[in-house]
Coordinates of C-alpha atoms and ligand atoms in Angstrom, one line a residue:
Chain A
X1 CA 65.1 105.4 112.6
X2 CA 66.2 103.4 109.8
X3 CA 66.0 100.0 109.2
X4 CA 68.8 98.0 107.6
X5 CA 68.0 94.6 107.1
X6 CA 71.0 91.8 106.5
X7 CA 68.8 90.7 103.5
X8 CA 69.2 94.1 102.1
X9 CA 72.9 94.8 103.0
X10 CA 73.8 91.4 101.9
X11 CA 75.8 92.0 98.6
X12 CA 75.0 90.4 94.9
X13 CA 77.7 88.0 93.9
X14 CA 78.5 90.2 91.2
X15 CA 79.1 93.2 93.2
X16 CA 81.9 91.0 95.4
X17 CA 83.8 89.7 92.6
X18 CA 83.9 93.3 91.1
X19 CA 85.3 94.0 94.2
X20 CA 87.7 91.5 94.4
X21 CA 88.8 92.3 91.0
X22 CA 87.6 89.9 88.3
X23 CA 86.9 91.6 84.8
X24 CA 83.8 91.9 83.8
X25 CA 82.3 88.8 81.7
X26 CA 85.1 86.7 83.9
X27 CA 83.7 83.9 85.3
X28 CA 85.0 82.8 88.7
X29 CA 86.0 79.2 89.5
X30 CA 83.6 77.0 91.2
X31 CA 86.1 77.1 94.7
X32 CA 85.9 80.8 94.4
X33 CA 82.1 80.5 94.7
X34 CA 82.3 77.6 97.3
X35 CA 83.8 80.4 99.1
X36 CA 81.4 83.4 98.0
X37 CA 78.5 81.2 99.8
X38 CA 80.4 80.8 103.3
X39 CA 81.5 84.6 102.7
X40 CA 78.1 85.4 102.8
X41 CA 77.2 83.0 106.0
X42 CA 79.9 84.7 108.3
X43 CA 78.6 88.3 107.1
X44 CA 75.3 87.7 108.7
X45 CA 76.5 85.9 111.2
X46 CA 78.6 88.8 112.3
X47 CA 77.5 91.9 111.5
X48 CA 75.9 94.4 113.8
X49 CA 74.8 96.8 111.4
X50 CA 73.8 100.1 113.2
X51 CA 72.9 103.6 111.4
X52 CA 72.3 107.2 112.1
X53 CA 70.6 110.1 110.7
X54 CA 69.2 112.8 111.6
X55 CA 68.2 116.2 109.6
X56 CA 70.5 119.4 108.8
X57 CA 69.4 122.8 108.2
X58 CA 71.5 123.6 104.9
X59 CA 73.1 127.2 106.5
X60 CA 74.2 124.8 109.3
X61 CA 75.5 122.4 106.8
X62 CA 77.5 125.1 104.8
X63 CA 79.5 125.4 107.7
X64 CA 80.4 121.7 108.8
X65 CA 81.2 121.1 105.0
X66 CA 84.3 123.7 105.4
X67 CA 85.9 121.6 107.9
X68 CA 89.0 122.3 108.3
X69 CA 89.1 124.9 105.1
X70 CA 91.0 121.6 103.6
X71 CA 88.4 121.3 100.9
X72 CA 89.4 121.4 97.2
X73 CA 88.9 125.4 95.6
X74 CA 85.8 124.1 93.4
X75 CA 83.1 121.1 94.3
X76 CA 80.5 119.8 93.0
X77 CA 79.0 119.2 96.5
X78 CA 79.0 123.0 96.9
X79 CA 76.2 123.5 94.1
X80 CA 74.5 120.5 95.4
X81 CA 73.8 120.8 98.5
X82 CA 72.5 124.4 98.5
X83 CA 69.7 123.3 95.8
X84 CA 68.4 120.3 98.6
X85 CA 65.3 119.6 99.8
X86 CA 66.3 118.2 102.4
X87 CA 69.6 117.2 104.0
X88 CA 70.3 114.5 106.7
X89 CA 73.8 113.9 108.0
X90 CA 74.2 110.4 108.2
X91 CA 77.0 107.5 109.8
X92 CA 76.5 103.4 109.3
X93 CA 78.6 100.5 110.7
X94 CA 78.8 97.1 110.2
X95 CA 80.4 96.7 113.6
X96 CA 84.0 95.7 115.0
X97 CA 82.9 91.8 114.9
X98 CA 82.8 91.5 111.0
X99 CA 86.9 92.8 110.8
X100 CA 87.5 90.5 114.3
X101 CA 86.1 87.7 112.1
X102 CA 88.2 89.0 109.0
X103 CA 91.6 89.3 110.8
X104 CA 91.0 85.7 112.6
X105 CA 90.7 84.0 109.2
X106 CA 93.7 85.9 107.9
X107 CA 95.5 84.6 111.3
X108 CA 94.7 80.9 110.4
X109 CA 96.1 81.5 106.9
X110 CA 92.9 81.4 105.5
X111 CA 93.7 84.2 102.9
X112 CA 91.0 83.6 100.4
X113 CA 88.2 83.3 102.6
X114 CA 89.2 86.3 104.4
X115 CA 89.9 88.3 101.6
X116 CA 86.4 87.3 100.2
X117 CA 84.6 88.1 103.7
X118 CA 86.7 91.9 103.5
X119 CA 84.9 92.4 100.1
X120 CA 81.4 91.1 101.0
X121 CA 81.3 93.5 104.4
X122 CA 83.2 96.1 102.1
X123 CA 80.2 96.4 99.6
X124 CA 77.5 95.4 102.5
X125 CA 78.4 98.6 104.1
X126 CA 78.4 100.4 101.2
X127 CA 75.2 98.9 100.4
X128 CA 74.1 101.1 103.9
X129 CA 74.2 103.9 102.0
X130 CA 71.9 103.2 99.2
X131 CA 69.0 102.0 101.9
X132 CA 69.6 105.7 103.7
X133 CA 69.0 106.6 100.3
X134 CA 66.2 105.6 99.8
X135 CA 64.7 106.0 103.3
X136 CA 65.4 109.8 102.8
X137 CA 63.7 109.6 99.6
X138 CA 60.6 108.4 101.2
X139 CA 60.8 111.1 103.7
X140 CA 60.5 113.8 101.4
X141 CA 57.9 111.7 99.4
X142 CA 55.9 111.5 102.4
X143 CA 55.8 115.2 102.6
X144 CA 55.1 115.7 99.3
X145 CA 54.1 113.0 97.1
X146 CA 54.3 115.3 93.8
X147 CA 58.1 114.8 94.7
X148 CA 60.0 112.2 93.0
X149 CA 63.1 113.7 94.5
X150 CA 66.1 111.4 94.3
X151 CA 69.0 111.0 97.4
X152 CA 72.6 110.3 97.3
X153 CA 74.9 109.9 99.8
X154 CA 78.0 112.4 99.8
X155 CA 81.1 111.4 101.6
X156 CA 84.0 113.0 103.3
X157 CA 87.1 112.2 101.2
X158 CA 84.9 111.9 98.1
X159 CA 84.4 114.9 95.2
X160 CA 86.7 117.1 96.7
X161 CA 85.1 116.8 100.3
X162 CA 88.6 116.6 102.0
X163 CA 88.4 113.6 104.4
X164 CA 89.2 115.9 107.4
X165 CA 85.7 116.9 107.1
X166 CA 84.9 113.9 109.0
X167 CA 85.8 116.2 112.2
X168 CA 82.7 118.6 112.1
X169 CA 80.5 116.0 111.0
X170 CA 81.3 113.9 113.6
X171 CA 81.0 117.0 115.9
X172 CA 77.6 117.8 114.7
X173 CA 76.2 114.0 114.3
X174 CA 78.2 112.0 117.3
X175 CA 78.2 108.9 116.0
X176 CA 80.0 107.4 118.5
X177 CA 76.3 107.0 120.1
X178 CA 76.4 103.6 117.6
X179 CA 79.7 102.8 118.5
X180 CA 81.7 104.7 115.9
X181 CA 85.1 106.4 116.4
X182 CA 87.6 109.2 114.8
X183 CA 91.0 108.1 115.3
X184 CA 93.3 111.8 114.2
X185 CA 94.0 110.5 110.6
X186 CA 90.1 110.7 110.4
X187 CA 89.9 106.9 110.1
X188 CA 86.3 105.5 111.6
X189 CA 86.9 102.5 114.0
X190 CA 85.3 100.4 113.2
X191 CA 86.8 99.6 109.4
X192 CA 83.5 98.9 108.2
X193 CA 81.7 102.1 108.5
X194 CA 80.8 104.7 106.1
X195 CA 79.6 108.6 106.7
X196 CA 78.2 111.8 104.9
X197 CA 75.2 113.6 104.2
X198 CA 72.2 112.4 102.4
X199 CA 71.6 115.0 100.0
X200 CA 67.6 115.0 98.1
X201 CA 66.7 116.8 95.8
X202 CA 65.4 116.6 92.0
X203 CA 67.7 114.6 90.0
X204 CA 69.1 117.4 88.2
X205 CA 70.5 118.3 91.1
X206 CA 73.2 115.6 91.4
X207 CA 73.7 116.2 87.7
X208 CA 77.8 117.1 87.1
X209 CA 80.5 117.1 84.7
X210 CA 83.4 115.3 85.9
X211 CA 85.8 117.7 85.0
X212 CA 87.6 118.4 88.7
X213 CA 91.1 118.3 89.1
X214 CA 90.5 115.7 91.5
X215 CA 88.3 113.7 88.9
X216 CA 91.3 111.9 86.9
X217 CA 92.4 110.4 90.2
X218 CA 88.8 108.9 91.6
X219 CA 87.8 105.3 91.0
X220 CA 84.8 105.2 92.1
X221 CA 82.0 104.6 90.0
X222 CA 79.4 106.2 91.9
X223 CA 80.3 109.3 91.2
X224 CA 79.6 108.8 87.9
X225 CA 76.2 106.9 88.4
X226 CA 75.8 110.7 90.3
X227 CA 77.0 112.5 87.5
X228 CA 75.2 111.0 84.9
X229 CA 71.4 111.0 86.9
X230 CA 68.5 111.2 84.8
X231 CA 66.3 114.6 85.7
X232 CA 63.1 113.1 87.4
Chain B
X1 CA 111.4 65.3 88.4
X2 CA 107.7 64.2 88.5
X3 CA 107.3 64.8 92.1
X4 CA 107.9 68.5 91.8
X5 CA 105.5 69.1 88.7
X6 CA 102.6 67.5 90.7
X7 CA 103.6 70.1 93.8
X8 CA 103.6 72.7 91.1
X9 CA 100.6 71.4 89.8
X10 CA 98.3 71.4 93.5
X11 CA 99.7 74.4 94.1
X12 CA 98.3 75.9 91.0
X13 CA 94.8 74.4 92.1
X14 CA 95.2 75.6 95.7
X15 CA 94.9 72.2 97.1
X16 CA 96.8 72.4 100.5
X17 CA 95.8 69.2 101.8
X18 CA 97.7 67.9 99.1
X19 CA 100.9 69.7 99.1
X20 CA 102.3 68.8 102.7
X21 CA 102.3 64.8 101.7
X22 CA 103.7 65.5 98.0
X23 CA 106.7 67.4 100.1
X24 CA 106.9 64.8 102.4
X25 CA 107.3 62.2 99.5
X26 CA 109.9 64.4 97.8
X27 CA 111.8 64.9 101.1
X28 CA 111.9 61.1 101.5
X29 CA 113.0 60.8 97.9
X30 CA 115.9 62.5 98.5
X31 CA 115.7 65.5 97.1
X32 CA 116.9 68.6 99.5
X33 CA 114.1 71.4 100.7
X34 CA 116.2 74.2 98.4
X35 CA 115.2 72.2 95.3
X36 CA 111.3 71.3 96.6
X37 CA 110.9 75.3 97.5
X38 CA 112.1 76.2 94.1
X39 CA 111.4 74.1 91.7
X40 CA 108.0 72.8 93.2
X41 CA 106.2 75.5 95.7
X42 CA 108.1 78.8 94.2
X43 CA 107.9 77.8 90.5
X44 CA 103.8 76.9 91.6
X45 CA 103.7 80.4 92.7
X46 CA 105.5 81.9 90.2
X47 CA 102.7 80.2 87.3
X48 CA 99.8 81.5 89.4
X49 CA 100.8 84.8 90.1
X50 CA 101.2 85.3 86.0
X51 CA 97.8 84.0 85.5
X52 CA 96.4 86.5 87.9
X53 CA 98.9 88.9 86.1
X54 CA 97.2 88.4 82.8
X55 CA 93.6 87.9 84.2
X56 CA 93.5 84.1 84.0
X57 CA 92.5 83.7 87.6
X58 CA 91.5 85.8 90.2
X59 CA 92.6 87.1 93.4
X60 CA 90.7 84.2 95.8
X61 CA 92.3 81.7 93.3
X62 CA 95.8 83.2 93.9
X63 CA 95.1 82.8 98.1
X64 CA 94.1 79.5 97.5
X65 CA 97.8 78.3 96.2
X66 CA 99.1 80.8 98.9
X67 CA 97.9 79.4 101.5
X68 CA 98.7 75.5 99.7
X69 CA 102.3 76.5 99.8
X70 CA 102.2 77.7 103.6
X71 CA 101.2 74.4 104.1
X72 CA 104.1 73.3 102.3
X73 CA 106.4 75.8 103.7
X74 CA 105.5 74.6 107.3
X75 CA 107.4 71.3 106.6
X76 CA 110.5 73.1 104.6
X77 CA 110.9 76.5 107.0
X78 CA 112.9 74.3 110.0
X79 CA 115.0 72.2 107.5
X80 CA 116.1 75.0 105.3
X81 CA 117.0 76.7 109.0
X82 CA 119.1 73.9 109.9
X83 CA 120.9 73.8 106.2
X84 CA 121.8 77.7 106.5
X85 CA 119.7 78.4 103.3
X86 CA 118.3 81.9 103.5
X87 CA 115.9 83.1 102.0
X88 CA 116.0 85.7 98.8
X89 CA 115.9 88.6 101.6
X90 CA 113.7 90.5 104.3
X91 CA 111.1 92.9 103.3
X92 CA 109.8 94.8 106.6
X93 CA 106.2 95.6 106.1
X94 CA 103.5 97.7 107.8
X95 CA 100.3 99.9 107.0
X96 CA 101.8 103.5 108.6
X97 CA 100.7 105.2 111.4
X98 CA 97.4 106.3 111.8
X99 CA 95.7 103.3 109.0
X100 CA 94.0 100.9 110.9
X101 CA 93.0 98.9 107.5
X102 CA 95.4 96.1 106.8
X103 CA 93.6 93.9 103.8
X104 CA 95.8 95.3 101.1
X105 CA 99.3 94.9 103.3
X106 CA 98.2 91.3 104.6
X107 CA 97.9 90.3 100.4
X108 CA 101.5 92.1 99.6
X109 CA 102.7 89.9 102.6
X110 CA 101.4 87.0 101.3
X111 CA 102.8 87.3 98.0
X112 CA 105.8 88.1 99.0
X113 CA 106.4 85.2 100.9
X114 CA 104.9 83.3 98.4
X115 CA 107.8 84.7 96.3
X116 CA 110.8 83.1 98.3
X117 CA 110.9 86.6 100.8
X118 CA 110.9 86.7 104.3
X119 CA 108.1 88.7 105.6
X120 CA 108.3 90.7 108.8
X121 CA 104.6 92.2 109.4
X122 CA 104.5 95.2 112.0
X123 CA 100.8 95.2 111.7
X124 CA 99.0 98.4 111.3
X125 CA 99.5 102.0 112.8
X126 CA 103.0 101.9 112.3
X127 CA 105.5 105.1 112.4
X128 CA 108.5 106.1 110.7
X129 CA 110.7 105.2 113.6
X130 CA 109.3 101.8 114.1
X131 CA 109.6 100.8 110.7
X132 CA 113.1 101.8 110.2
X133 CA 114.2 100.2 114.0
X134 CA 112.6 97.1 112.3
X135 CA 114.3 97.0 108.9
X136 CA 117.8 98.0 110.7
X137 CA 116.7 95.1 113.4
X138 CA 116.1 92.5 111.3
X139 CA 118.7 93.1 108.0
X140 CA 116.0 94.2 105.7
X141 CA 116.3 94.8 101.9
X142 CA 113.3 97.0 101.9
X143 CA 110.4 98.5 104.2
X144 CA 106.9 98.1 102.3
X145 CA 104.2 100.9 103.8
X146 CA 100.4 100.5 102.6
X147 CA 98.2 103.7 103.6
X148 CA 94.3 103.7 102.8
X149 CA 93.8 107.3 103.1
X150 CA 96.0 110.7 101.7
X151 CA 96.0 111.7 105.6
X152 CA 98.1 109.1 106.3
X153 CA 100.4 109.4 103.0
X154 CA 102.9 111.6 105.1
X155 CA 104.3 109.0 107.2
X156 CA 105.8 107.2 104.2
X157 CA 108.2 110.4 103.5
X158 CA 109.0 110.6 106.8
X159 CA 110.7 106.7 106.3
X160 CA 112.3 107.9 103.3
X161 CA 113.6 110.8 105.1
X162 CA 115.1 109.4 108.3
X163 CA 116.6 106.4 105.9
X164 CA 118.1 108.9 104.1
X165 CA 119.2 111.0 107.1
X166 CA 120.6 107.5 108.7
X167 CA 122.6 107.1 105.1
X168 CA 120.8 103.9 105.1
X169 CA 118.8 104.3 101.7
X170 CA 121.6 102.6 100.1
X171 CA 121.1 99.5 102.2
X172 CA 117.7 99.8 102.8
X173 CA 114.8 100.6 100.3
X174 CA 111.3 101.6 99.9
X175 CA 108.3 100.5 98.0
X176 CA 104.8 102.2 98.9
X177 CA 101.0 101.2 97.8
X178 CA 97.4 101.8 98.7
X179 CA 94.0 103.1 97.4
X180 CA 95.2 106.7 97.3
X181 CA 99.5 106.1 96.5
X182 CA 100.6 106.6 93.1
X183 CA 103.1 106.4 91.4
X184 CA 103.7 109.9 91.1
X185 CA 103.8 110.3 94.7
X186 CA 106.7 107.9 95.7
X187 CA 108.7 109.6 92.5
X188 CA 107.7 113.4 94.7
X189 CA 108.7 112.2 98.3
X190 CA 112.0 109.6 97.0
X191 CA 110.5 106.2 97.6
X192 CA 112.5 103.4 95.2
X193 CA 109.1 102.0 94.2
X194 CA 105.8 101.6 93.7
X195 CA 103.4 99.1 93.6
X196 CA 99.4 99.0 92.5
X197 CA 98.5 95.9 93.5
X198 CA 100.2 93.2 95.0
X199 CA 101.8 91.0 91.8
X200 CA 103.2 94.6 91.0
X201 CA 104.8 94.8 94.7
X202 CA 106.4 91.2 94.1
X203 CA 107.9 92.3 91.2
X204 CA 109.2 95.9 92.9
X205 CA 110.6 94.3 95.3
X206 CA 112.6 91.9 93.2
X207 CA 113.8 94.4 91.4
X208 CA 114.9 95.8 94.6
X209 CA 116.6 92.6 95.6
X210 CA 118.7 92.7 92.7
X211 CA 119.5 96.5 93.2
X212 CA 120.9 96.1 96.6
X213 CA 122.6 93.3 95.7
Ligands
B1M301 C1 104.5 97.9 100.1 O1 104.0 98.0 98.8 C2 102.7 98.0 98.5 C3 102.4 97.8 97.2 C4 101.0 97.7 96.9 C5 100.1 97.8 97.8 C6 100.4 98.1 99.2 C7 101.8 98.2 99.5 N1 99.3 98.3 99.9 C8 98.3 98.1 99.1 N2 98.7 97.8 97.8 C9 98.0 97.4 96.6 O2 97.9 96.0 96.6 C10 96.7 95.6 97.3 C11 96.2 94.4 96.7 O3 96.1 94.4 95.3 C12 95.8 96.8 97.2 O4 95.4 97.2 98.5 P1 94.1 98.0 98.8 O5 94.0 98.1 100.3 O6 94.0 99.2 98.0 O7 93.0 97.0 98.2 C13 92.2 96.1 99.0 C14 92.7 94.7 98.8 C15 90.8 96.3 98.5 N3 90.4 97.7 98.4 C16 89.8 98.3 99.5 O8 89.5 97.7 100.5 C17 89.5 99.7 99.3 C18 88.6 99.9 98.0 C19 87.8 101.2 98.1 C20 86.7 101.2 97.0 C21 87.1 101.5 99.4 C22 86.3 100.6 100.1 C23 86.0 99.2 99.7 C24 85.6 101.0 101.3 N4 85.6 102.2 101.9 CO1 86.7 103.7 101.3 N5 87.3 102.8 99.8 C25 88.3 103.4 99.0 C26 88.8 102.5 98.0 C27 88.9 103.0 96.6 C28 89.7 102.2 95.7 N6 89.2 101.9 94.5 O9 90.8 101.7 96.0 C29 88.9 104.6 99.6 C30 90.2 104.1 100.3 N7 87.9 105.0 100.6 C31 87.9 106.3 100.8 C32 87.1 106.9 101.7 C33 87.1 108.5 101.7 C34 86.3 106.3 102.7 N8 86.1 104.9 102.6 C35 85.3 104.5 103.6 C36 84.6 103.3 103.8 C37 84.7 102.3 102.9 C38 83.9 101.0 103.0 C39 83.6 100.6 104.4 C40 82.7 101.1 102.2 C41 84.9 100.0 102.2 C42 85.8 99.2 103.2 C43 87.1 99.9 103.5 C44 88.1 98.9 104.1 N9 89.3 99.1 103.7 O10 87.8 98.0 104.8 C45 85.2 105.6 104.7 C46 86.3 105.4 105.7 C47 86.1 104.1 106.4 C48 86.8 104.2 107.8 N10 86.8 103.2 108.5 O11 87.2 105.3 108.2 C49 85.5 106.9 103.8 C50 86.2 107.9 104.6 C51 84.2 107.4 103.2 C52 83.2 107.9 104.2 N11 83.3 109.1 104.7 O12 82.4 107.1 104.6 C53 88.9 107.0 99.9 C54 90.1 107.6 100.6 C55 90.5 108.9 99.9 C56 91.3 109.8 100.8 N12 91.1 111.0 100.6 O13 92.1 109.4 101.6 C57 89.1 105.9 98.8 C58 90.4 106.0 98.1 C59 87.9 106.0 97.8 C60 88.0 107.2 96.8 N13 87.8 108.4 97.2 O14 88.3 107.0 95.7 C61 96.6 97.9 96.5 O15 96.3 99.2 96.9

């Protein structure tokens, strides 16, 4: 079972203003930190974070990555996973309380605060994903401490993964055992919740040019922190 | 008049404790609620959304004199009522059916409003039909969709369709967002606009104000 501590999901200042859109080498005003602090009080105060994850056998894999044969024609994932050490599928939420709290401030035309708290549970949950990370990387450590495997979380509707994919993990993983729904536009109830697989491996691995079709549209950076991982 | 510049001026801070008594002061001045909402909260608004435009501030800053000229607004809304002032028209907005998220709508509202619009939010999971009854309903300029994910993209041609099948796109017009809209895609299915983030909406839908007439 994985452990994920507030003090570890708790997101760095920097990461929340990224999120909320200041430039980097911007400097927020000292309001806009007033609020960052409170931000970060009602995030611990009401999260819930629960996670799941338990270990795929890569032929099973193959088959819940088709999904619903929606995926793009060429992924990285595709090269990936098959290379793995080991693969877990993996689900994380931060709970329904942290949006309850989010829409109540909004209702109270407290705009700024929510939209802060939306950004701080935004990257806290994201944050999930690098502490499954780094739990499965342990794993395989433990196993083999030679290994200096690194893991990355893959997600439906990332890379090409198209996000009906969600269906056949969800199948496979039931997340709904932490309180985690599919509504039929493959949205997770609640908001805050992210999904995949937790792919290890050697670095090299996770190594890809982004040259995809779908690569000119993606804005996530991650990707490219993927892309661009050092071999071990 | 100095009265208005200091509104102006606390809006620009965000200070919403402040706003209500300025408005108060002007009211009992003498000067009527059209001139206080545009020449004190809207021209504010209009300063801070061009500083967030061109980076000056930033997005919690922008909320801050949002919600400072709600405060405001709370003390205009009933007496421009009673005068028969509307406002610069009705803008119908929704995340469509099947999105559940609703941060990115709820700012576009904001601003809107904060623009001199009146806002009609249908909240989240909303589908074609209910957002066209809506804009027919309540006399809207435009319907607004936001979608999070390309699942839920579809719904938004489906508006433009049935306002078009209606003959009510001449009346009636469409600006889409979200994380995965682009402009591209409201060109492919026929919406009038897009916008990427929520200064970008205002200005669509002003446009489309002035379009419709
Ligand atoms: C009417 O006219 C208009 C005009 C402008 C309009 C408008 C209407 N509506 C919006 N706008 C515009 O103005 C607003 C203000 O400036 C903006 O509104 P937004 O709502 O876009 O912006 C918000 C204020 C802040 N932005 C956001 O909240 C979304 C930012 C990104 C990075 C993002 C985040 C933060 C998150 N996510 Co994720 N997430 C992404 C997003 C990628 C991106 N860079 O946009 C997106 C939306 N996510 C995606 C995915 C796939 C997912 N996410 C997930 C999870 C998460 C987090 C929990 C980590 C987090 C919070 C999500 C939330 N909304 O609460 C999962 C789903 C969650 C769920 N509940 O089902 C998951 C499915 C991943 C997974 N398997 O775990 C992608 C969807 C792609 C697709 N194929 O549909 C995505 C585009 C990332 C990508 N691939 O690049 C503009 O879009």
């Amino acid at each position: 079972m994985i452990d994920f501590p507030l003090a570890r999901l708790q997101p760095l200042p920097a990461a929340v203003y990224a999120a909320l859109g200041l430039k980097s080498g911007g400097s927020p005003s000292p309001r806009s930190a007033a609020l960052l602090q409170r931000a970060l009080e009602l995030f611990r105060e009401n999260s819930e974070p629960r996670g799941i994850c338990e270990p795929v056998a890569a032929g099973e894999f193959a088959g819940i990555y088709a999904g619903r044969g929606q995926n793009a024609p060429d992924t990285p994932l595709t090269g990936i996973f098959q290379r793995a050490a080991s693969l877990h599928l993996f689900a994380f939420t931060l709970g329904a309380r942290i949006s309850h709290a989010i829409g109540l401030l909004f209702e109270h035309d407290d705009f700024a605060l929510g939209a802060v708290l939306d950004a701080v549970a935004s990257v806290g949950a994201d944050n999930a994903g690098r502490i499954a990370a780094e739990w499965a990387e342990r794993q395989v450590a433990a196993e083999n401490s030679a290994a200096a495997d690194r893991a990355f979380l893959y997600s439906p509707g990332y890379c090409g993964w198209h996000i009906s994919g969600q269906e056949k993990l969800f199948a496979s993983l039931r997340p709904e055992r932490i309180g985690i729904s599919l509504n039929t536009s493959f949205l997770m109830n609640p908001l805050k919740s992210i999904s995949g697989v937790l792919v290890t491996g050697t670095a090299a691995i996770h190594r890809f040019s982004t040259v995809y079709p779908f690569c000119d549209q993606c804005k996530s950076p991650a990707c490219r922190e993927r892309a661009t991982a050092r071999p071990a | 008049m100095k009265i208005l510049k200091q509104i102006a001026q606390c809006l620009e801070t965000g200070d919403d404790a402040a706003v209500p008594p300025l408005v108060s002061q002007a009211l009992a001045e003498g000067l009527v609620p059209k001139t206080i909402l545009d020449e004190g909260l809207i021209a504010g608004m209009n300063t801070v959304g061009e500083r967030f435009r061109i980076h000056e501030i930033f997005l919690p800053d922008v909320l801050m004199a949002a919600r400072a000229m709600y405060a405001g607004m709370d003390i205009l809304k009933p007496l421009l009522i009673r005068s028969g002032i509307s406002s610069r028209g009705r803008v119908v907005i929704g995340s469509v059916q099947g999105d559940l998220h609703d941060i990115g709508k709820n700012l576009v509202g904001i601003m809107l409003k904060g623009a001199g619009f009146e806002v009609i939010d249908l909240g989240n999971d909303v589908g074609a039909e209910k957002f066209v009854a809506a804009a027919k309903d309540h006399g809207a300029l435009a319907i607004g969709m936001s979608a999070l994910l390309t699942t839920t993209m579809p719904v938004m041609k489906e508006v433009v369709d049935r306002l078009k099948a209606e003959k009510l796109s001449d009346r009636i017009k469409t600006i889409i967002g979200g994380a995965p809209v682009s402009k591209g895609y409201a060109d492919e299915i026929g919406a009038d606009a897009y916008g990427y983030d929520c200064a970008q909406a205002v200005a669509g839908v002003k446009k489309l104000a002035e379009a419709v007439g």
